[in-house]
Coordinates of C-alpha atoms in Angstrom, one line a residue:
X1 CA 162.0 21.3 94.9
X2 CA 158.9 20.6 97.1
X3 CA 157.7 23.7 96.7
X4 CA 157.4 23.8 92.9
X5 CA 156.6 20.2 92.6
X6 CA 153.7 21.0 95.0
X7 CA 152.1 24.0 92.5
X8 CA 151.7 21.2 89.7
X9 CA 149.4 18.6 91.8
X10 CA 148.0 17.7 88.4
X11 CA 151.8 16.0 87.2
X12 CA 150.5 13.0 85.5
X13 CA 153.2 11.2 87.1
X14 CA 153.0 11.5 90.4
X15 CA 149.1 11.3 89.8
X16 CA 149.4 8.1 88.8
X17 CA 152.1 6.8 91.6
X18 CA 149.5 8.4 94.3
X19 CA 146.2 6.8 92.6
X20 CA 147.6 3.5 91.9
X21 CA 148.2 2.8 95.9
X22 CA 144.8 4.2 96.5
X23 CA 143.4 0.2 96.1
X24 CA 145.7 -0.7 99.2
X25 CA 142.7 0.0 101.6
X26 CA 143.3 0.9 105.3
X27 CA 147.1 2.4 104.5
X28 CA 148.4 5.5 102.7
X29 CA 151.5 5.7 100.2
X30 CA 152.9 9.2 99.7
X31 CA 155.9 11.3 98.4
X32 CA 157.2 13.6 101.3
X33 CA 160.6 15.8 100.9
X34 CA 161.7 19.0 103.2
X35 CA 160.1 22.1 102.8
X36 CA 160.9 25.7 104.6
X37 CA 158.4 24.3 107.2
X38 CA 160.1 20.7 107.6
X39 CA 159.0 17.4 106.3
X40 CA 156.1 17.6 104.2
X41 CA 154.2 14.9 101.8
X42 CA 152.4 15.8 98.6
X43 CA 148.5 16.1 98.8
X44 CA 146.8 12.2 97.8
X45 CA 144.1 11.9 95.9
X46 CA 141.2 14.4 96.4
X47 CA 143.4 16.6 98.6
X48 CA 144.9 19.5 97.3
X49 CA 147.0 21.0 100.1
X50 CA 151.0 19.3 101.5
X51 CA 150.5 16.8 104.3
X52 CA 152.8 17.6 107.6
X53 CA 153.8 14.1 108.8
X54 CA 155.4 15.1 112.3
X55 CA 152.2 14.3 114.0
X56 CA 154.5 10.8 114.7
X57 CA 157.9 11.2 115.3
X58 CA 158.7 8.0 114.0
X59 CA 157.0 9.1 110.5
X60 CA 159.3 12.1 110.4
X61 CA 162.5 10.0 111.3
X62 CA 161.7 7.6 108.0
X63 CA 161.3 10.3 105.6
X64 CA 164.8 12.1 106.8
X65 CA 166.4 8.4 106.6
X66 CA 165.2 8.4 103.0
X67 CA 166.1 11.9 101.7
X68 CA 169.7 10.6 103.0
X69 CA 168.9 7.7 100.4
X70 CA 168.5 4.8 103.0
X71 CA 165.6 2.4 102.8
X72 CA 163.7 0.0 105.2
X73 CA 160.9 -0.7 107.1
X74 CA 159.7 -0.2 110.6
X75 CA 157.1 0.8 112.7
X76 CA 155.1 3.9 113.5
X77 CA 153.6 4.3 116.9
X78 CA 149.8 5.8 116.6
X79 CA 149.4 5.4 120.3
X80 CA 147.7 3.4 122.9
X81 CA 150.2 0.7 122.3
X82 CA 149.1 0.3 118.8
X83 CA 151.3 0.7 115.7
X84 CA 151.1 0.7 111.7
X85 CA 153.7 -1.2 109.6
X86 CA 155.6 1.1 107.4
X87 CA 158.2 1.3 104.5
X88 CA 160.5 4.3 103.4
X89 CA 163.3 4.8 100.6
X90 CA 163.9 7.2 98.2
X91 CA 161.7 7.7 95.5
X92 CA 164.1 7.5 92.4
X93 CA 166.0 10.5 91.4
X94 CA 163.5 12.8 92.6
X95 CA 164.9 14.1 95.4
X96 CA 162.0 12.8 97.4
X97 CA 160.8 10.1 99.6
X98 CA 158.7 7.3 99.7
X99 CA 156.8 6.5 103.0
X100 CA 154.7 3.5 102.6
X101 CA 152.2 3.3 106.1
X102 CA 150.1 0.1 106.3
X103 CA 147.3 -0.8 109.0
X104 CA 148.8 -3.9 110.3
X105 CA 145.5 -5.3 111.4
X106 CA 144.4 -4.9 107.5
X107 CA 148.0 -6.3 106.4
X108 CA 147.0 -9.5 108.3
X109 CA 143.4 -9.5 107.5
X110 CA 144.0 -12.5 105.0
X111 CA 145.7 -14.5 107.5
X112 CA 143.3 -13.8 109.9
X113 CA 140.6 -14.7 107.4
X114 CA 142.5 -18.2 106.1
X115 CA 142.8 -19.0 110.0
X116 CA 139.5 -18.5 110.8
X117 CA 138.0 -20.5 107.9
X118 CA 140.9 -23.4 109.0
X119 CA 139.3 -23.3 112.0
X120 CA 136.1 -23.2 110.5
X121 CA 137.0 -26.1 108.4
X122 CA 138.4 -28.2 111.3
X123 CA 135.2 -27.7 113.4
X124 CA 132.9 -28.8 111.4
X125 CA 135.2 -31.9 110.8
X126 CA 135.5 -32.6 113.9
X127 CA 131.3 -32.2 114.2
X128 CA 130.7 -34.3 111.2
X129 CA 133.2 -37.4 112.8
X130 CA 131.4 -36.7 115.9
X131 CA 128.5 -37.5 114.7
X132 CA 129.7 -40.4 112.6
X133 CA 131.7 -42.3 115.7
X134 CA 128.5 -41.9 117.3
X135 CA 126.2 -43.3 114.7
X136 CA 128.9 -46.3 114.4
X137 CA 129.5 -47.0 117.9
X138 CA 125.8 -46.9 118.4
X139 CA 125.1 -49.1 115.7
X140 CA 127.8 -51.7 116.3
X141 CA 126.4 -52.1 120.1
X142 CA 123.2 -52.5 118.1
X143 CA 124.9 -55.3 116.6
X144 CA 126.5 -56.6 119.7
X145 CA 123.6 -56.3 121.8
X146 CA 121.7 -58.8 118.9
X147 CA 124.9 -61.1 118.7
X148 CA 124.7 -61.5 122.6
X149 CA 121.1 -62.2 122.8
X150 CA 121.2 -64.9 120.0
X151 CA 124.4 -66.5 121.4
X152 CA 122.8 -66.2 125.2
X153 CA 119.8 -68.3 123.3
X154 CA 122.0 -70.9 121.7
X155 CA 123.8 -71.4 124.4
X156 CA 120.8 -71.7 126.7
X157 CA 119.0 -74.1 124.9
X158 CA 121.8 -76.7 124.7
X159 CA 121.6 -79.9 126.9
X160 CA 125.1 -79.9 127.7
X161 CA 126.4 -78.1 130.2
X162 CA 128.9 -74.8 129.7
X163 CA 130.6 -73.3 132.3
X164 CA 133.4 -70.5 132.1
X165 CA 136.1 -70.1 134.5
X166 CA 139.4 -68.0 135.0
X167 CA 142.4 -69.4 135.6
X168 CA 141.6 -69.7 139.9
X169 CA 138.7 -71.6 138.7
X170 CA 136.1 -69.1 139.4
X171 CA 132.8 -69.5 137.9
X172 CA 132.2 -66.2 135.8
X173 CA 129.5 -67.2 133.9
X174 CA 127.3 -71.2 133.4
X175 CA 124.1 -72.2 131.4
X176 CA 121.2 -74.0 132.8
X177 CA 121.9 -77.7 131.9
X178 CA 125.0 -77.3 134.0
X179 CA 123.6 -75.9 136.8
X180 CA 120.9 -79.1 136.2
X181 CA 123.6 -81.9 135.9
X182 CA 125.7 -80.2 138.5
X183 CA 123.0 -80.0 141.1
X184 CA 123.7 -76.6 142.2
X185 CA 122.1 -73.2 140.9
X186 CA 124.2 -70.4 139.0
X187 CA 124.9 -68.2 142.4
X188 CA 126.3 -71.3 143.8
X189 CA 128.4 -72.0 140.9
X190 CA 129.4 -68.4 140.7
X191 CA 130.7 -68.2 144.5
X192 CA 127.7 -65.7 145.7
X193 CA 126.2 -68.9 147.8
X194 CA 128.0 -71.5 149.1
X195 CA 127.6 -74.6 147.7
X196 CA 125.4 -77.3 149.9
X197 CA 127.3 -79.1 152.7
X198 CA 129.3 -82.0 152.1
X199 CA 129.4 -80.9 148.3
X200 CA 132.8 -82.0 146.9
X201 CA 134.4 -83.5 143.9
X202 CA 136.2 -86.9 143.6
X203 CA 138.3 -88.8 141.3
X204 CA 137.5 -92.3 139.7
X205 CA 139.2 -93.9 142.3
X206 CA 137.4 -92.0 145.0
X207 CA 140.1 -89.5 146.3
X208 CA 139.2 -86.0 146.4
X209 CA 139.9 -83.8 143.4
X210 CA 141.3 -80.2 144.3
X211 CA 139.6 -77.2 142.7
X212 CA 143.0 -76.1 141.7
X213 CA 143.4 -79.1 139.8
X214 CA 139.8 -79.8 138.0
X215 CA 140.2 -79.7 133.9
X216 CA 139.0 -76.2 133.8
X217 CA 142.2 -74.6 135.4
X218 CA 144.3 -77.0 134.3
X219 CA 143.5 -76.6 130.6
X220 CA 143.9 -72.9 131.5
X221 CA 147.3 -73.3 132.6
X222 CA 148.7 -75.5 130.2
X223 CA 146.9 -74.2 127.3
X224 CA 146.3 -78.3 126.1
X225 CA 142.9 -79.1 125.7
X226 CA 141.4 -82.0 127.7
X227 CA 138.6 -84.4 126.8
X228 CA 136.9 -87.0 128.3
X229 CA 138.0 -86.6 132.4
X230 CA 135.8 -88.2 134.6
X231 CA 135.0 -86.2 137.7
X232 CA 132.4 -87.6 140.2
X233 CA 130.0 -85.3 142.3
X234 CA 129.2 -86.3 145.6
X235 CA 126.4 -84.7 147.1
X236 CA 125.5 -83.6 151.4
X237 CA 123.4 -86.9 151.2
X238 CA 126.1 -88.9 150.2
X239 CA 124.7 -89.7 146.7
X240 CA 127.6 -89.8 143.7
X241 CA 127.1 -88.6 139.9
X242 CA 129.3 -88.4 137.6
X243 CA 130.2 -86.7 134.7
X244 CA 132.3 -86.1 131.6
X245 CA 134.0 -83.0 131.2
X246 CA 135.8 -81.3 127.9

């Protein structure tokens, strides 16, 4: 019984199945059967004295489940919303039973801890890429900001003239020699002036040349390169030039 089992709290064996849960931390493990009082659990280590368990209902409903030799696990309500996991069944053929009671918050501690370090991990990767986009994209417009300036100075220094249109022949960008053997200057060319009165463009045989069909758009539309075209400029004064495009 109980009773006797309870005048012997030195049996090595139950000793030993009490001590060896004594490593599970924030949780108890004990061996509980009915005495003339009700449920009761034998004293743990460093206690000398039974336990009474009905200070939860729920721990006294386990313990009668597993004197009728059921197992399973549940939980028991602490209050203030909060709970413990536990786990009963009886303990061999001892006539008692096993209640198992585990803080749930120190059940999930190593998940907490693995999540936090994941999360851990993960922020300072994304720190570390942070800063190595940034360094990258930094030095690549390093890069780009050089390629610009030496193609702006090749471009610049050449005596033929380069002008870049979209497909409605807009001007979007020109270098000095053609804004020199045009006869107009880059705002001109680019539509933010207007260009000087009587300023048009002819063909060889004199007839005027629509914008719309000048090489530029043309070569834009039909994606086949043209060379040679002769296009003459006649200026406000009357005066012709004319000029080779490719």
């Amino acid at each position: 019984s109980l009773r006797t089992a309870t005048t012997v709290p030195s049996s090595p064996m139950l000793q030993n199945m009490l001590l060896s849960t004594a490593e599970l931390g924030d949780g108890s493990v004990v061996l509980c059967g009915i005495s003339q009082a009700g449920p009761a659990c034998l004293p743990g280590p460093g206690q000398d004295q039974l336990e009474a368990p009905a200070a939860y209902a729920d721990q006294t409903r386990f313990i009668s489940l597993a004197l009728d030799g059921a197992s399973g696990t549940g939980h028991v309500a602490v209050g203030h919303g909060y709970a413990e996991m536990a786990a009963y069944g009886p303990a061999g053929a001892t006539g008692l039973a096993l209640l198992v009671q585990l803080d749930s918050g120190h059940f999930y501690a190593p998940v907490r801890h693995g999540m936090l370090l994941g999360f851990a991990l993960v922020g300072l990767l994304v720190v570390v890429a942070t800063v190595w986009l940034r360094r990258s994209v930094h030095a690549l417009a390093r890069r780009l900001a050089l390629t610009e300036r030496r193609y702006k100075g090749v471009v610049e220094s050449l005596n033929e003239g380069l002008v870049l249109e979209d497909m409605q022949a807009r001007v979007l960008a020109c270098n000095p020699a053609a804004q020199r053997i045009l006869g107009v200057d880059q705002d001109q060319l680019e539509g933010r002036r207007p260009l000087p009165a009587g300023f048009r463009c002819i063909r060889e045989d004199g007839s005027d040349w629509p914008t719309e069909d000048h090489p530029g758009p043309r070569t834009v539309r039909s994606g086949v390169p043209e060379t040679g075209a002769v296009m003459g400029l006649v200026r406000g004064d009357g005066s012709r030039r004319w000029i080779s495009i490719n």
